[in-house]
PDB file of C-alpha atoms and ligand atoms in Angstrom:
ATOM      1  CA  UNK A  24     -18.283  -5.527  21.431  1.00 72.00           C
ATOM      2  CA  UNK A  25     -18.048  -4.061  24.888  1.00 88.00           C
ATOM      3  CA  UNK A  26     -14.300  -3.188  25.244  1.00 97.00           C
ATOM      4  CA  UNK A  27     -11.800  -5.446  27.330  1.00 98.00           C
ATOM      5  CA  UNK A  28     -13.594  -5.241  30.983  1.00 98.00           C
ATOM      6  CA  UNK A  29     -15.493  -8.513  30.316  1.00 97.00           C
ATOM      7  CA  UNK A  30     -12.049 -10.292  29.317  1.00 98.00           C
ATOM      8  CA  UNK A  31     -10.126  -9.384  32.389  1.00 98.00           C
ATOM      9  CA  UNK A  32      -9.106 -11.847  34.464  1.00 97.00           C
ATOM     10  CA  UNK A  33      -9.860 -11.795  38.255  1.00 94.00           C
ATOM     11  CA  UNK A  34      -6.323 -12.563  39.087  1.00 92.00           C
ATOM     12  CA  UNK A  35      -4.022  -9.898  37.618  1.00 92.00           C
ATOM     13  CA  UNK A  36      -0.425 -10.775  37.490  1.00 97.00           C
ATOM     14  CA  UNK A  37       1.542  -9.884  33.993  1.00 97.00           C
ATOM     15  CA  UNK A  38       1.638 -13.453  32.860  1.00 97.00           C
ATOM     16  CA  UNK A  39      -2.166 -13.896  33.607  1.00 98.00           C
ATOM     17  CA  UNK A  40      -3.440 -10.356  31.571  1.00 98.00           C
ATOM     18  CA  UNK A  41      -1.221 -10.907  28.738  1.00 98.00           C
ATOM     19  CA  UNK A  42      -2.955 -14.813  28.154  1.00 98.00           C
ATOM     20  CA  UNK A  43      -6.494 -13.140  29.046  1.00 98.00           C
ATOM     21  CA  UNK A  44      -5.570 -10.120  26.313  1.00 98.00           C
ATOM     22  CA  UNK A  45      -4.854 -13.210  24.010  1.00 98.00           C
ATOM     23  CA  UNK A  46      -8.792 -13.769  23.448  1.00 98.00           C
ATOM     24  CA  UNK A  47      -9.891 -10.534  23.657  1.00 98.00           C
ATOM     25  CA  UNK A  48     -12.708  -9.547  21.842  1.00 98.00           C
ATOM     26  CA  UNK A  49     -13.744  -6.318  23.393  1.00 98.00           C
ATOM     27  CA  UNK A  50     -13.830  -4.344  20.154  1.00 98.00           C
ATOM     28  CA  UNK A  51     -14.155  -5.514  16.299  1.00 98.00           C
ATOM     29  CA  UNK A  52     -10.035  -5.333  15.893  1.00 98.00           C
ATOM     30  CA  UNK A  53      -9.212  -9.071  17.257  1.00 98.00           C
ATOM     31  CA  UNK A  54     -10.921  -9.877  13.656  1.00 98.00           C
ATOM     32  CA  UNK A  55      -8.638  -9.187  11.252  1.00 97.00           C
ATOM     33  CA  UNK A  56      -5.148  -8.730  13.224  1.00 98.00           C
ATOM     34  CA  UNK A  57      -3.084 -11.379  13.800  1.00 98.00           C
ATOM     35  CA  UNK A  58      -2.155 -11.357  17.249  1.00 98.00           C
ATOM     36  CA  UNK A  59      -3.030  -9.385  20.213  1.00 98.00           C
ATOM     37  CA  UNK A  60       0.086  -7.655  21.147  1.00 98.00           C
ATOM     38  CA  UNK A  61       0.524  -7.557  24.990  1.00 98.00           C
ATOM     39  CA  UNK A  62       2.963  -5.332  26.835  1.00 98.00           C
ATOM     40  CA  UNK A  63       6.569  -6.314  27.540  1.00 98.00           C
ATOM     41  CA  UNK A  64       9.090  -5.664  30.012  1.00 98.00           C
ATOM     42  CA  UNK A  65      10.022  -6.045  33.751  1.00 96.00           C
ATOM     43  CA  UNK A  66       6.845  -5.429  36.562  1.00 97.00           C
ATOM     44  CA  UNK A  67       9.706  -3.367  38.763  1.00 97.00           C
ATOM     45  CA  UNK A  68      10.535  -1.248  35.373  1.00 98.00           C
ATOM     46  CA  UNK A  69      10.834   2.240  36.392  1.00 98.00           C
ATOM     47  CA  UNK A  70      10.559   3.132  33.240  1.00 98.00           C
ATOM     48  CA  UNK A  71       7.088   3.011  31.093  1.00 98.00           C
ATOM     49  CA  UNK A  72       6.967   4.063  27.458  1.00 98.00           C
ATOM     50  CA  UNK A  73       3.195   3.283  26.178  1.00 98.00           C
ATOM     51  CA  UNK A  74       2.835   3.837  22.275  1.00 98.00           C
ATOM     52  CA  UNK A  75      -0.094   3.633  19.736  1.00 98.00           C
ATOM     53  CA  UNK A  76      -0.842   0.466  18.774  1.00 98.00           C
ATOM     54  CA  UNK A  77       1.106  -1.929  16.919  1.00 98.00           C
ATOM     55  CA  UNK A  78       2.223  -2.100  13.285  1.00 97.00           C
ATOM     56  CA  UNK A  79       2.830  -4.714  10.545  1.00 97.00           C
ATOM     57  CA  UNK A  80       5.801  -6.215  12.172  1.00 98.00           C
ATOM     58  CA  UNK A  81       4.715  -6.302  15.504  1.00 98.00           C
ATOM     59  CA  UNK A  82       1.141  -8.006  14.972  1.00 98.00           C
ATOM     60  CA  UNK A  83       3.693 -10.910  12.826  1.00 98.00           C
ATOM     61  CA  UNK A  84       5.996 -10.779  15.695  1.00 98.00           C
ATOM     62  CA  UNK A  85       3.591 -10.774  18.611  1.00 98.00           C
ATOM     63  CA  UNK A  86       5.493  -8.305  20.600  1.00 98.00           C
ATOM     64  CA  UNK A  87       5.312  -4.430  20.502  1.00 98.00           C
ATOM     65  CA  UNK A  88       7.957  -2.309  18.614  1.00 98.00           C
ATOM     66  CA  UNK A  89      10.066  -4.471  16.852  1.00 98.00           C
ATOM     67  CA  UNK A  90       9.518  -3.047  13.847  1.00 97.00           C
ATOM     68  CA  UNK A  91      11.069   0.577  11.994  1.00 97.00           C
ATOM     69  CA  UNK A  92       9.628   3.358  14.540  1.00 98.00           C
ATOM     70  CA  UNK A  93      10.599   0.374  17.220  1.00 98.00           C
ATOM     71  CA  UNK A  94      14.077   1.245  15.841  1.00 98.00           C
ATOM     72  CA  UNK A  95      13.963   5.145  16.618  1.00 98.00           C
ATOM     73  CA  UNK A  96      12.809   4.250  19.953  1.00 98.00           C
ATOM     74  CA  UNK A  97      15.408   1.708  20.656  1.00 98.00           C
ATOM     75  CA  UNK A  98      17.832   4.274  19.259  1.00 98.00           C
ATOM     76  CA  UNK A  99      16.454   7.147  21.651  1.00 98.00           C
ATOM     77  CA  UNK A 100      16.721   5.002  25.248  1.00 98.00           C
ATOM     78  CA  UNK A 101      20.448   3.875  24.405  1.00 98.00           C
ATOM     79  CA  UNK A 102      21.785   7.456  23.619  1.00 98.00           C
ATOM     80  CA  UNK A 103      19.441   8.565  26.501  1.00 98.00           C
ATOM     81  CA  UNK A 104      21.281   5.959  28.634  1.00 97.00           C
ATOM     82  CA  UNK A 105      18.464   4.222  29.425  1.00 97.00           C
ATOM     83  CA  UNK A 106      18.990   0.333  30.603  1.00 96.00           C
ATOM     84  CA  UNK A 107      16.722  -1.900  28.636  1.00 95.00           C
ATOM     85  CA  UNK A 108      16.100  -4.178  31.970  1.00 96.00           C
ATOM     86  CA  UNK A 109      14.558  -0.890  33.228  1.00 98.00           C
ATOM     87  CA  UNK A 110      11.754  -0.548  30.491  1.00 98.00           C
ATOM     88  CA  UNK A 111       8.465  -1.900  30.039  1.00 98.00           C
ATOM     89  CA  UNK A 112       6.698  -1.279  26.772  1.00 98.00           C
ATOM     90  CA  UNK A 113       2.920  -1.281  25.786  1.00 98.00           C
ATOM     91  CA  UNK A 114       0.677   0.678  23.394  1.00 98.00           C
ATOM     92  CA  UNK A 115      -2.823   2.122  24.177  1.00 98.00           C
ATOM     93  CA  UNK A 116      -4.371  -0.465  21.535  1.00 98.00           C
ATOM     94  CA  UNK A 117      -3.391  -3.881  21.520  1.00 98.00           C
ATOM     95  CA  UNK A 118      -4.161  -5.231  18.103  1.00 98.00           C
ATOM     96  CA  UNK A 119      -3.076  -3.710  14.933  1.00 98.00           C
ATOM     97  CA  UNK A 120      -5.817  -1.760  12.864  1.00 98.00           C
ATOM     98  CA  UNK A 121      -5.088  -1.936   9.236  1.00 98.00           C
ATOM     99  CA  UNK A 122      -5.990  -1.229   5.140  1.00 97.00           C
ATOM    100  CA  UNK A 123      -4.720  -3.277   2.153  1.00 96.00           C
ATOM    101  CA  UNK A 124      -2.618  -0.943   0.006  1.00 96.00           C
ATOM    102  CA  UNK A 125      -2.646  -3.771  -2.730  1.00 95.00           C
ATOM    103  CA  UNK A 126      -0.507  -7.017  -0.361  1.00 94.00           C
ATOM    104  CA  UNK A 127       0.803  -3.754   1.845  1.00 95.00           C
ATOM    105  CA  UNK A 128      -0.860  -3.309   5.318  1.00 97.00           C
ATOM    106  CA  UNK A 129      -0.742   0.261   6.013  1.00 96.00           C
ATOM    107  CA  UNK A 130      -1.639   1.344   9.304  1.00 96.00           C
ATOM    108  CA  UNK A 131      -4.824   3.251  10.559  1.00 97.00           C
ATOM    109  CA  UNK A 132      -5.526   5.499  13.419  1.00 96.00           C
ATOM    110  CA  UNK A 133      -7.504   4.003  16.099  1.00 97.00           C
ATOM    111  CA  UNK A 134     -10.729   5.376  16.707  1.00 97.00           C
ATOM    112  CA  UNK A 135     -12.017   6.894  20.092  1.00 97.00           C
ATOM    113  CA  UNK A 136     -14.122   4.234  20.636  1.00 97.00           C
ATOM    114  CA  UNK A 137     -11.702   1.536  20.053  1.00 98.00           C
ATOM    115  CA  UNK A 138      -9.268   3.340  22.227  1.00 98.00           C
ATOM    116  CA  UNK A 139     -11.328   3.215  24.945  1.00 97.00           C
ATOM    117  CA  UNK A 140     -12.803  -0.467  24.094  1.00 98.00           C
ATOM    118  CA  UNK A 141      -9.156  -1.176  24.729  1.00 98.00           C
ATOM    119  CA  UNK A 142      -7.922   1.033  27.631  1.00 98.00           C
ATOM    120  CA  UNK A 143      -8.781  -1.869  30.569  1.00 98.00           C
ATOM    121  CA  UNK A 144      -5.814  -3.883  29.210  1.00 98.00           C
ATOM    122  CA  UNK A 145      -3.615  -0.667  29.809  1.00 98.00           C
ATOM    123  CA  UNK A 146      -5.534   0.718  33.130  1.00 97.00           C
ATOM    124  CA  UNK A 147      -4.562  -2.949  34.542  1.00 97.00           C
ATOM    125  CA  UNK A 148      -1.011  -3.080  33.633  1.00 98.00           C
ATOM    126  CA  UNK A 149      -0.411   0.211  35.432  1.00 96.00           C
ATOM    127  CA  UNK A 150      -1.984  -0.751  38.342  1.00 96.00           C
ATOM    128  CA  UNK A 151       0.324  -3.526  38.258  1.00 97.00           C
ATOM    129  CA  UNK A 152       3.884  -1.318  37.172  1.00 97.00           C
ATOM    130  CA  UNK A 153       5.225   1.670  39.437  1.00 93.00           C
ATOM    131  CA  UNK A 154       7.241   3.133  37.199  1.00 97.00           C
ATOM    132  CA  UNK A 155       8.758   6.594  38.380  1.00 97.00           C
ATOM    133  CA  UNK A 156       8.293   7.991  34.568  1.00 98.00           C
ATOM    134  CA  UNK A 157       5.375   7.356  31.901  1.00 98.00           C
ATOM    135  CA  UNK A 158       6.701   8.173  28.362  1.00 98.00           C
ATOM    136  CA  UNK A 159       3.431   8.822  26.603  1.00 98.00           C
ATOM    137  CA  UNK A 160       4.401   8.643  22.918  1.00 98.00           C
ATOM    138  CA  UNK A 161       2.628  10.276  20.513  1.00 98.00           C
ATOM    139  CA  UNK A 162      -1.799  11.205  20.273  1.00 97.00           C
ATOM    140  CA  UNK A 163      -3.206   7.808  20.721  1.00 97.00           C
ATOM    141  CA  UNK A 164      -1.455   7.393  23.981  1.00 98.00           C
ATOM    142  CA  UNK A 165      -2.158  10.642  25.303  1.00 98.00           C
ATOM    143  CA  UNK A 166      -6.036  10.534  24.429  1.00 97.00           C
ATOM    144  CA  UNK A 167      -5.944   7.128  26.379  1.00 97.00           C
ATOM    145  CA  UNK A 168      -4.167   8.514  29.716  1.00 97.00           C
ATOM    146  CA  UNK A 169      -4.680  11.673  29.795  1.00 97.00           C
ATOM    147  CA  UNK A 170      -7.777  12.594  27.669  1.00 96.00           C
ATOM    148  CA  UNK A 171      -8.565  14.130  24.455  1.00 95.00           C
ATOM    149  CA  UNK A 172      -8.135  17.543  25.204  1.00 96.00           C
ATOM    150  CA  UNK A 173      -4.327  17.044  25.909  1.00 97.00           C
ATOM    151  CA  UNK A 174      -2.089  18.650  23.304  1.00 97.00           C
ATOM    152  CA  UNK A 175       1.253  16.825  22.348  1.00 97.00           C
ATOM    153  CA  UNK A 176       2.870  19.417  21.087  1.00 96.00           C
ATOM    154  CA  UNK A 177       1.974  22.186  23.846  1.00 97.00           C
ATOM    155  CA  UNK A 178       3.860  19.734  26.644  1.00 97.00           C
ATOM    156  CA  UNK A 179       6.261  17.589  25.079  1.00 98.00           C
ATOM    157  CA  UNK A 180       9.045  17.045  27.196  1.00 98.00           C
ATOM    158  CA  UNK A 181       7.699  18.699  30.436  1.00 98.00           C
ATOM    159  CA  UNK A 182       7.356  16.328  32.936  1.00 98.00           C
ATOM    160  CA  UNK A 183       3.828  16.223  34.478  1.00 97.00           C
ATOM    161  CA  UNK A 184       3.150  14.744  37.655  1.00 97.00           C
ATOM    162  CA  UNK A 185       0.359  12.498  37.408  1.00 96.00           C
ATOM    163  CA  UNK A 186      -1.022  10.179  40.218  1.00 94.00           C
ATOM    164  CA  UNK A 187       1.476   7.811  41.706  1.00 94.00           C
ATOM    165  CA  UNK A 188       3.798   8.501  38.320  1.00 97.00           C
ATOM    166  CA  UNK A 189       5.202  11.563  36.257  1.00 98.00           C
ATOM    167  CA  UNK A 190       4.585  11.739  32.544  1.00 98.00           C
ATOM    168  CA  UNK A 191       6.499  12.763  29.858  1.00 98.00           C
ATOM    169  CA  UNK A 192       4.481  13.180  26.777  1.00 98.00           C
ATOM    170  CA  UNK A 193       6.592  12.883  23.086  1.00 98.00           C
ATOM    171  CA  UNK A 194       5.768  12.345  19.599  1.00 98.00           C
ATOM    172  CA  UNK A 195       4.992   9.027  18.533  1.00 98.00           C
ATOM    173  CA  UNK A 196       8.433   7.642  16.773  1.00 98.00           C
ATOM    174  CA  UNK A 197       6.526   6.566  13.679  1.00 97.00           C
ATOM    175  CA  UNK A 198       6.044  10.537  13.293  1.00 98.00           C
ATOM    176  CA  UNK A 199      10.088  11.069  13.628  1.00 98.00           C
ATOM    177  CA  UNK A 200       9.946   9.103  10.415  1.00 98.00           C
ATOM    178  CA  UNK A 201       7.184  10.540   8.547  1.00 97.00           C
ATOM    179  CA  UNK A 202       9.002  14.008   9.479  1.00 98.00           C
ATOM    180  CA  UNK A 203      10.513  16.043   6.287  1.00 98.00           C
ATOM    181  CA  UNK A 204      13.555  16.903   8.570  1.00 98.00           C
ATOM    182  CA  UNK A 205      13.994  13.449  10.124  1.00 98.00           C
ATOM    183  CA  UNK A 206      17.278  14.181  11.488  1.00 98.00           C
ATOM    184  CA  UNK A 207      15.537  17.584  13.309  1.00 98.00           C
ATOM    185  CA  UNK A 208      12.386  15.340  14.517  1.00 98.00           C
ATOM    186  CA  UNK A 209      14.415  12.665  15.829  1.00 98.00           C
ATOM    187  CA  UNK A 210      16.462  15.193  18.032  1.00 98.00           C
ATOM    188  CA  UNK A 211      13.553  16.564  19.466  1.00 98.00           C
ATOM    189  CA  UNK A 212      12.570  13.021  20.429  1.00 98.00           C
ATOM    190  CA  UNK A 213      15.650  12.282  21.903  1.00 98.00           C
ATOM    191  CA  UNK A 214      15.338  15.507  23.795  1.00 98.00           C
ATOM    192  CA  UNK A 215      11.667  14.321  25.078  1.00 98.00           C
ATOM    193  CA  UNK A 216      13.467  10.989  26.098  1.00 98.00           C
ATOM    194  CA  UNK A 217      16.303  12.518  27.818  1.00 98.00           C
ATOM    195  CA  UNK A 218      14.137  14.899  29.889  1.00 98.00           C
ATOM    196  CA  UNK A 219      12.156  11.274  31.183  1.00 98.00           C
ATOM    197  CA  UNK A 220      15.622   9.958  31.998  1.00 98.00           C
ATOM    198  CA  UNK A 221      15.814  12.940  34.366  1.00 98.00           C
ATOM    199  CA  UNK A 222      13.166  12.210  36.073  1.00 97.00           C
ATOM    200  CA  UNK A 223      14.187   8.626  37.207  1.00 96.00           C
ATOM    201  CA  UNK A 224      17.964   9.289  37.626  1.00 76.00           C
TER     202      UNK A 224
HETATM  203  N1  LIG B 308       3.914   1.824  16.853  1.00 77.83           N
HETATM  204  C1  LIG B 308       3.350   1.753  18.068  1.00 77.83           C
HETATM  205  O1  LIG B 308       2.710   2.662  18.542  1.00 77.83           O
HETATM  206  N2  LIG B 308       3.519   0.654  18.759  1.00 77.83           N
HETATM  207  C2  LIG B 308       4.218  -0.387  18.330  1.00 77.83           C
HETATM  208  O2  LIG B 308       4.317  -1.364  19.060  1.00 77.83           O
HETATM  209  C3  LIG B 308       4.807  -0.283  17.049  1.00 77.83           C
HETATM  210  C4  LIG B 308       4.634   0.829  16.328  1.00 77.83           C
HETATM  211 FE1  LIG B 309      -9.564  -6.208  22.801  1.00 77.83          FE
HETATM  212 FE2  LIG B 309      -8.020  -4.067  22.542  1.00 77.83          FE
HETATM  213 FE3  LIG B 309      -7.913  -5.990  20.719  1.00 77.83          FE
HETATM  214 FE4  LIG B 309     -10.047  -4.405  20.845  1.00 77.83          FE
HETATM  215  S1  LIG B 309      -7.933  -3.795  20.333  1.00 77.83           S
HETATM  216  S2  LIG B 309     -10.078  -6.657  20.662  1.00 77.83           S
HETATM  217  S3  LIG B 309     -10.223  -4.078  23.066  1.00 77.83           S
HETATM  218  S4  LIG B 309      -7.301  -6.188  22.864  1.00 77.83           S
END
């Protein structure tokens, strides 16, 4: 496995990456996932919100958070006052990587190499969205776009200019969850999401 480049399609519309991603083999996750799991939104979105990669729920559903941290997140753009027709949605790593916790599928981190196996899918949609913001949520994401040395926590909620976008890095909302004092973890999410609302509005 060679990552994604060799799958890419020469013509590179939405609609025509998303069926190429379908039969992607470009690392050894296509094997046991069920479904690649394509970006979704509108290609004028000025919004961008690119996540990990996705879970249970979204490798059944075939579409990226629609499962419990897709929840938070949904949560976070309506009390940010974010409109929905404004947002696409992706994640760095397009099929879901997984253990058996007895019939349980518990998630795994991607790996560097299957982060970067996968970042073609990801380079290409950008080339293909302008969004004004890039809401980089969580580690995974930020390794992808903006390299492994970038720290989460040291510039969450600043925005960053970066090439023809600005980015707003968060944590991921699978952490808000995870986080002893949810109620504290999901505030400072909403905060992160708020401060990318500013930058479009
Ligand atoms: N977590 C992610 O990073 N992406 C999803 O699509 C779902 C959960
Ligand atoms: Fe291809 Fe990405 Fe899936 Fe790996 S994770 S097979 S690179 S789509």
């Amino acid at each position: 496995n060679k990552g994604a480049a060799a799958f890419l399609p020469t013509s590179r519309t939405l609609p025509e990456l998303r069926r190429a991603a379908a039969g992607c083999q470009g690392c050894g996750l296509y094997r046991d996932a069920g479904q690649t799991v394509f970006g979704e939104g509108a290609v004028d979105a000025r919004y961008l919100f690119v996540g990990e990669q996705p879970g249970d729920q979204e490798d059944r559903q075939g579409a990226p958070f629609v499962g419990p941290a897709g929840r938070v997140l949904d949560r976070a753009m309506e009390e940010a006052g974010i409109d929905r027709d404004e947002v696409y949605v992706t994640n760095a790593v397009k099929h879901f990587k997984f253990t058996y916790k007895g019939k349980r599928r518990i998630h795994q981190k991607p790996s560097a190499a299957e982060i970067d196996a996968c970042l073609p899918w990801l380079t290409a949609e950008m080339a293909l969205l302008h969004p004004d913001v890039t809401v980089v949520l969580g580690a995974t994401a930020a390794r992808a776009l903006l390299g492994p040395s970038f720290r989460v926590t040291h510039h969450r909620g600043q925005p960053l200019p970066h090439g023809e976008t600005v980015v707003v890095a968060t944590i991921h909302p699978s952490a808000v969850l995870r986080a002893p004092d949810r109620d504290a973890a999901y505030e400072g999410f909403l905060a992160d999401v708020r401060a990318a609302a500013r930058v479009v509005t």
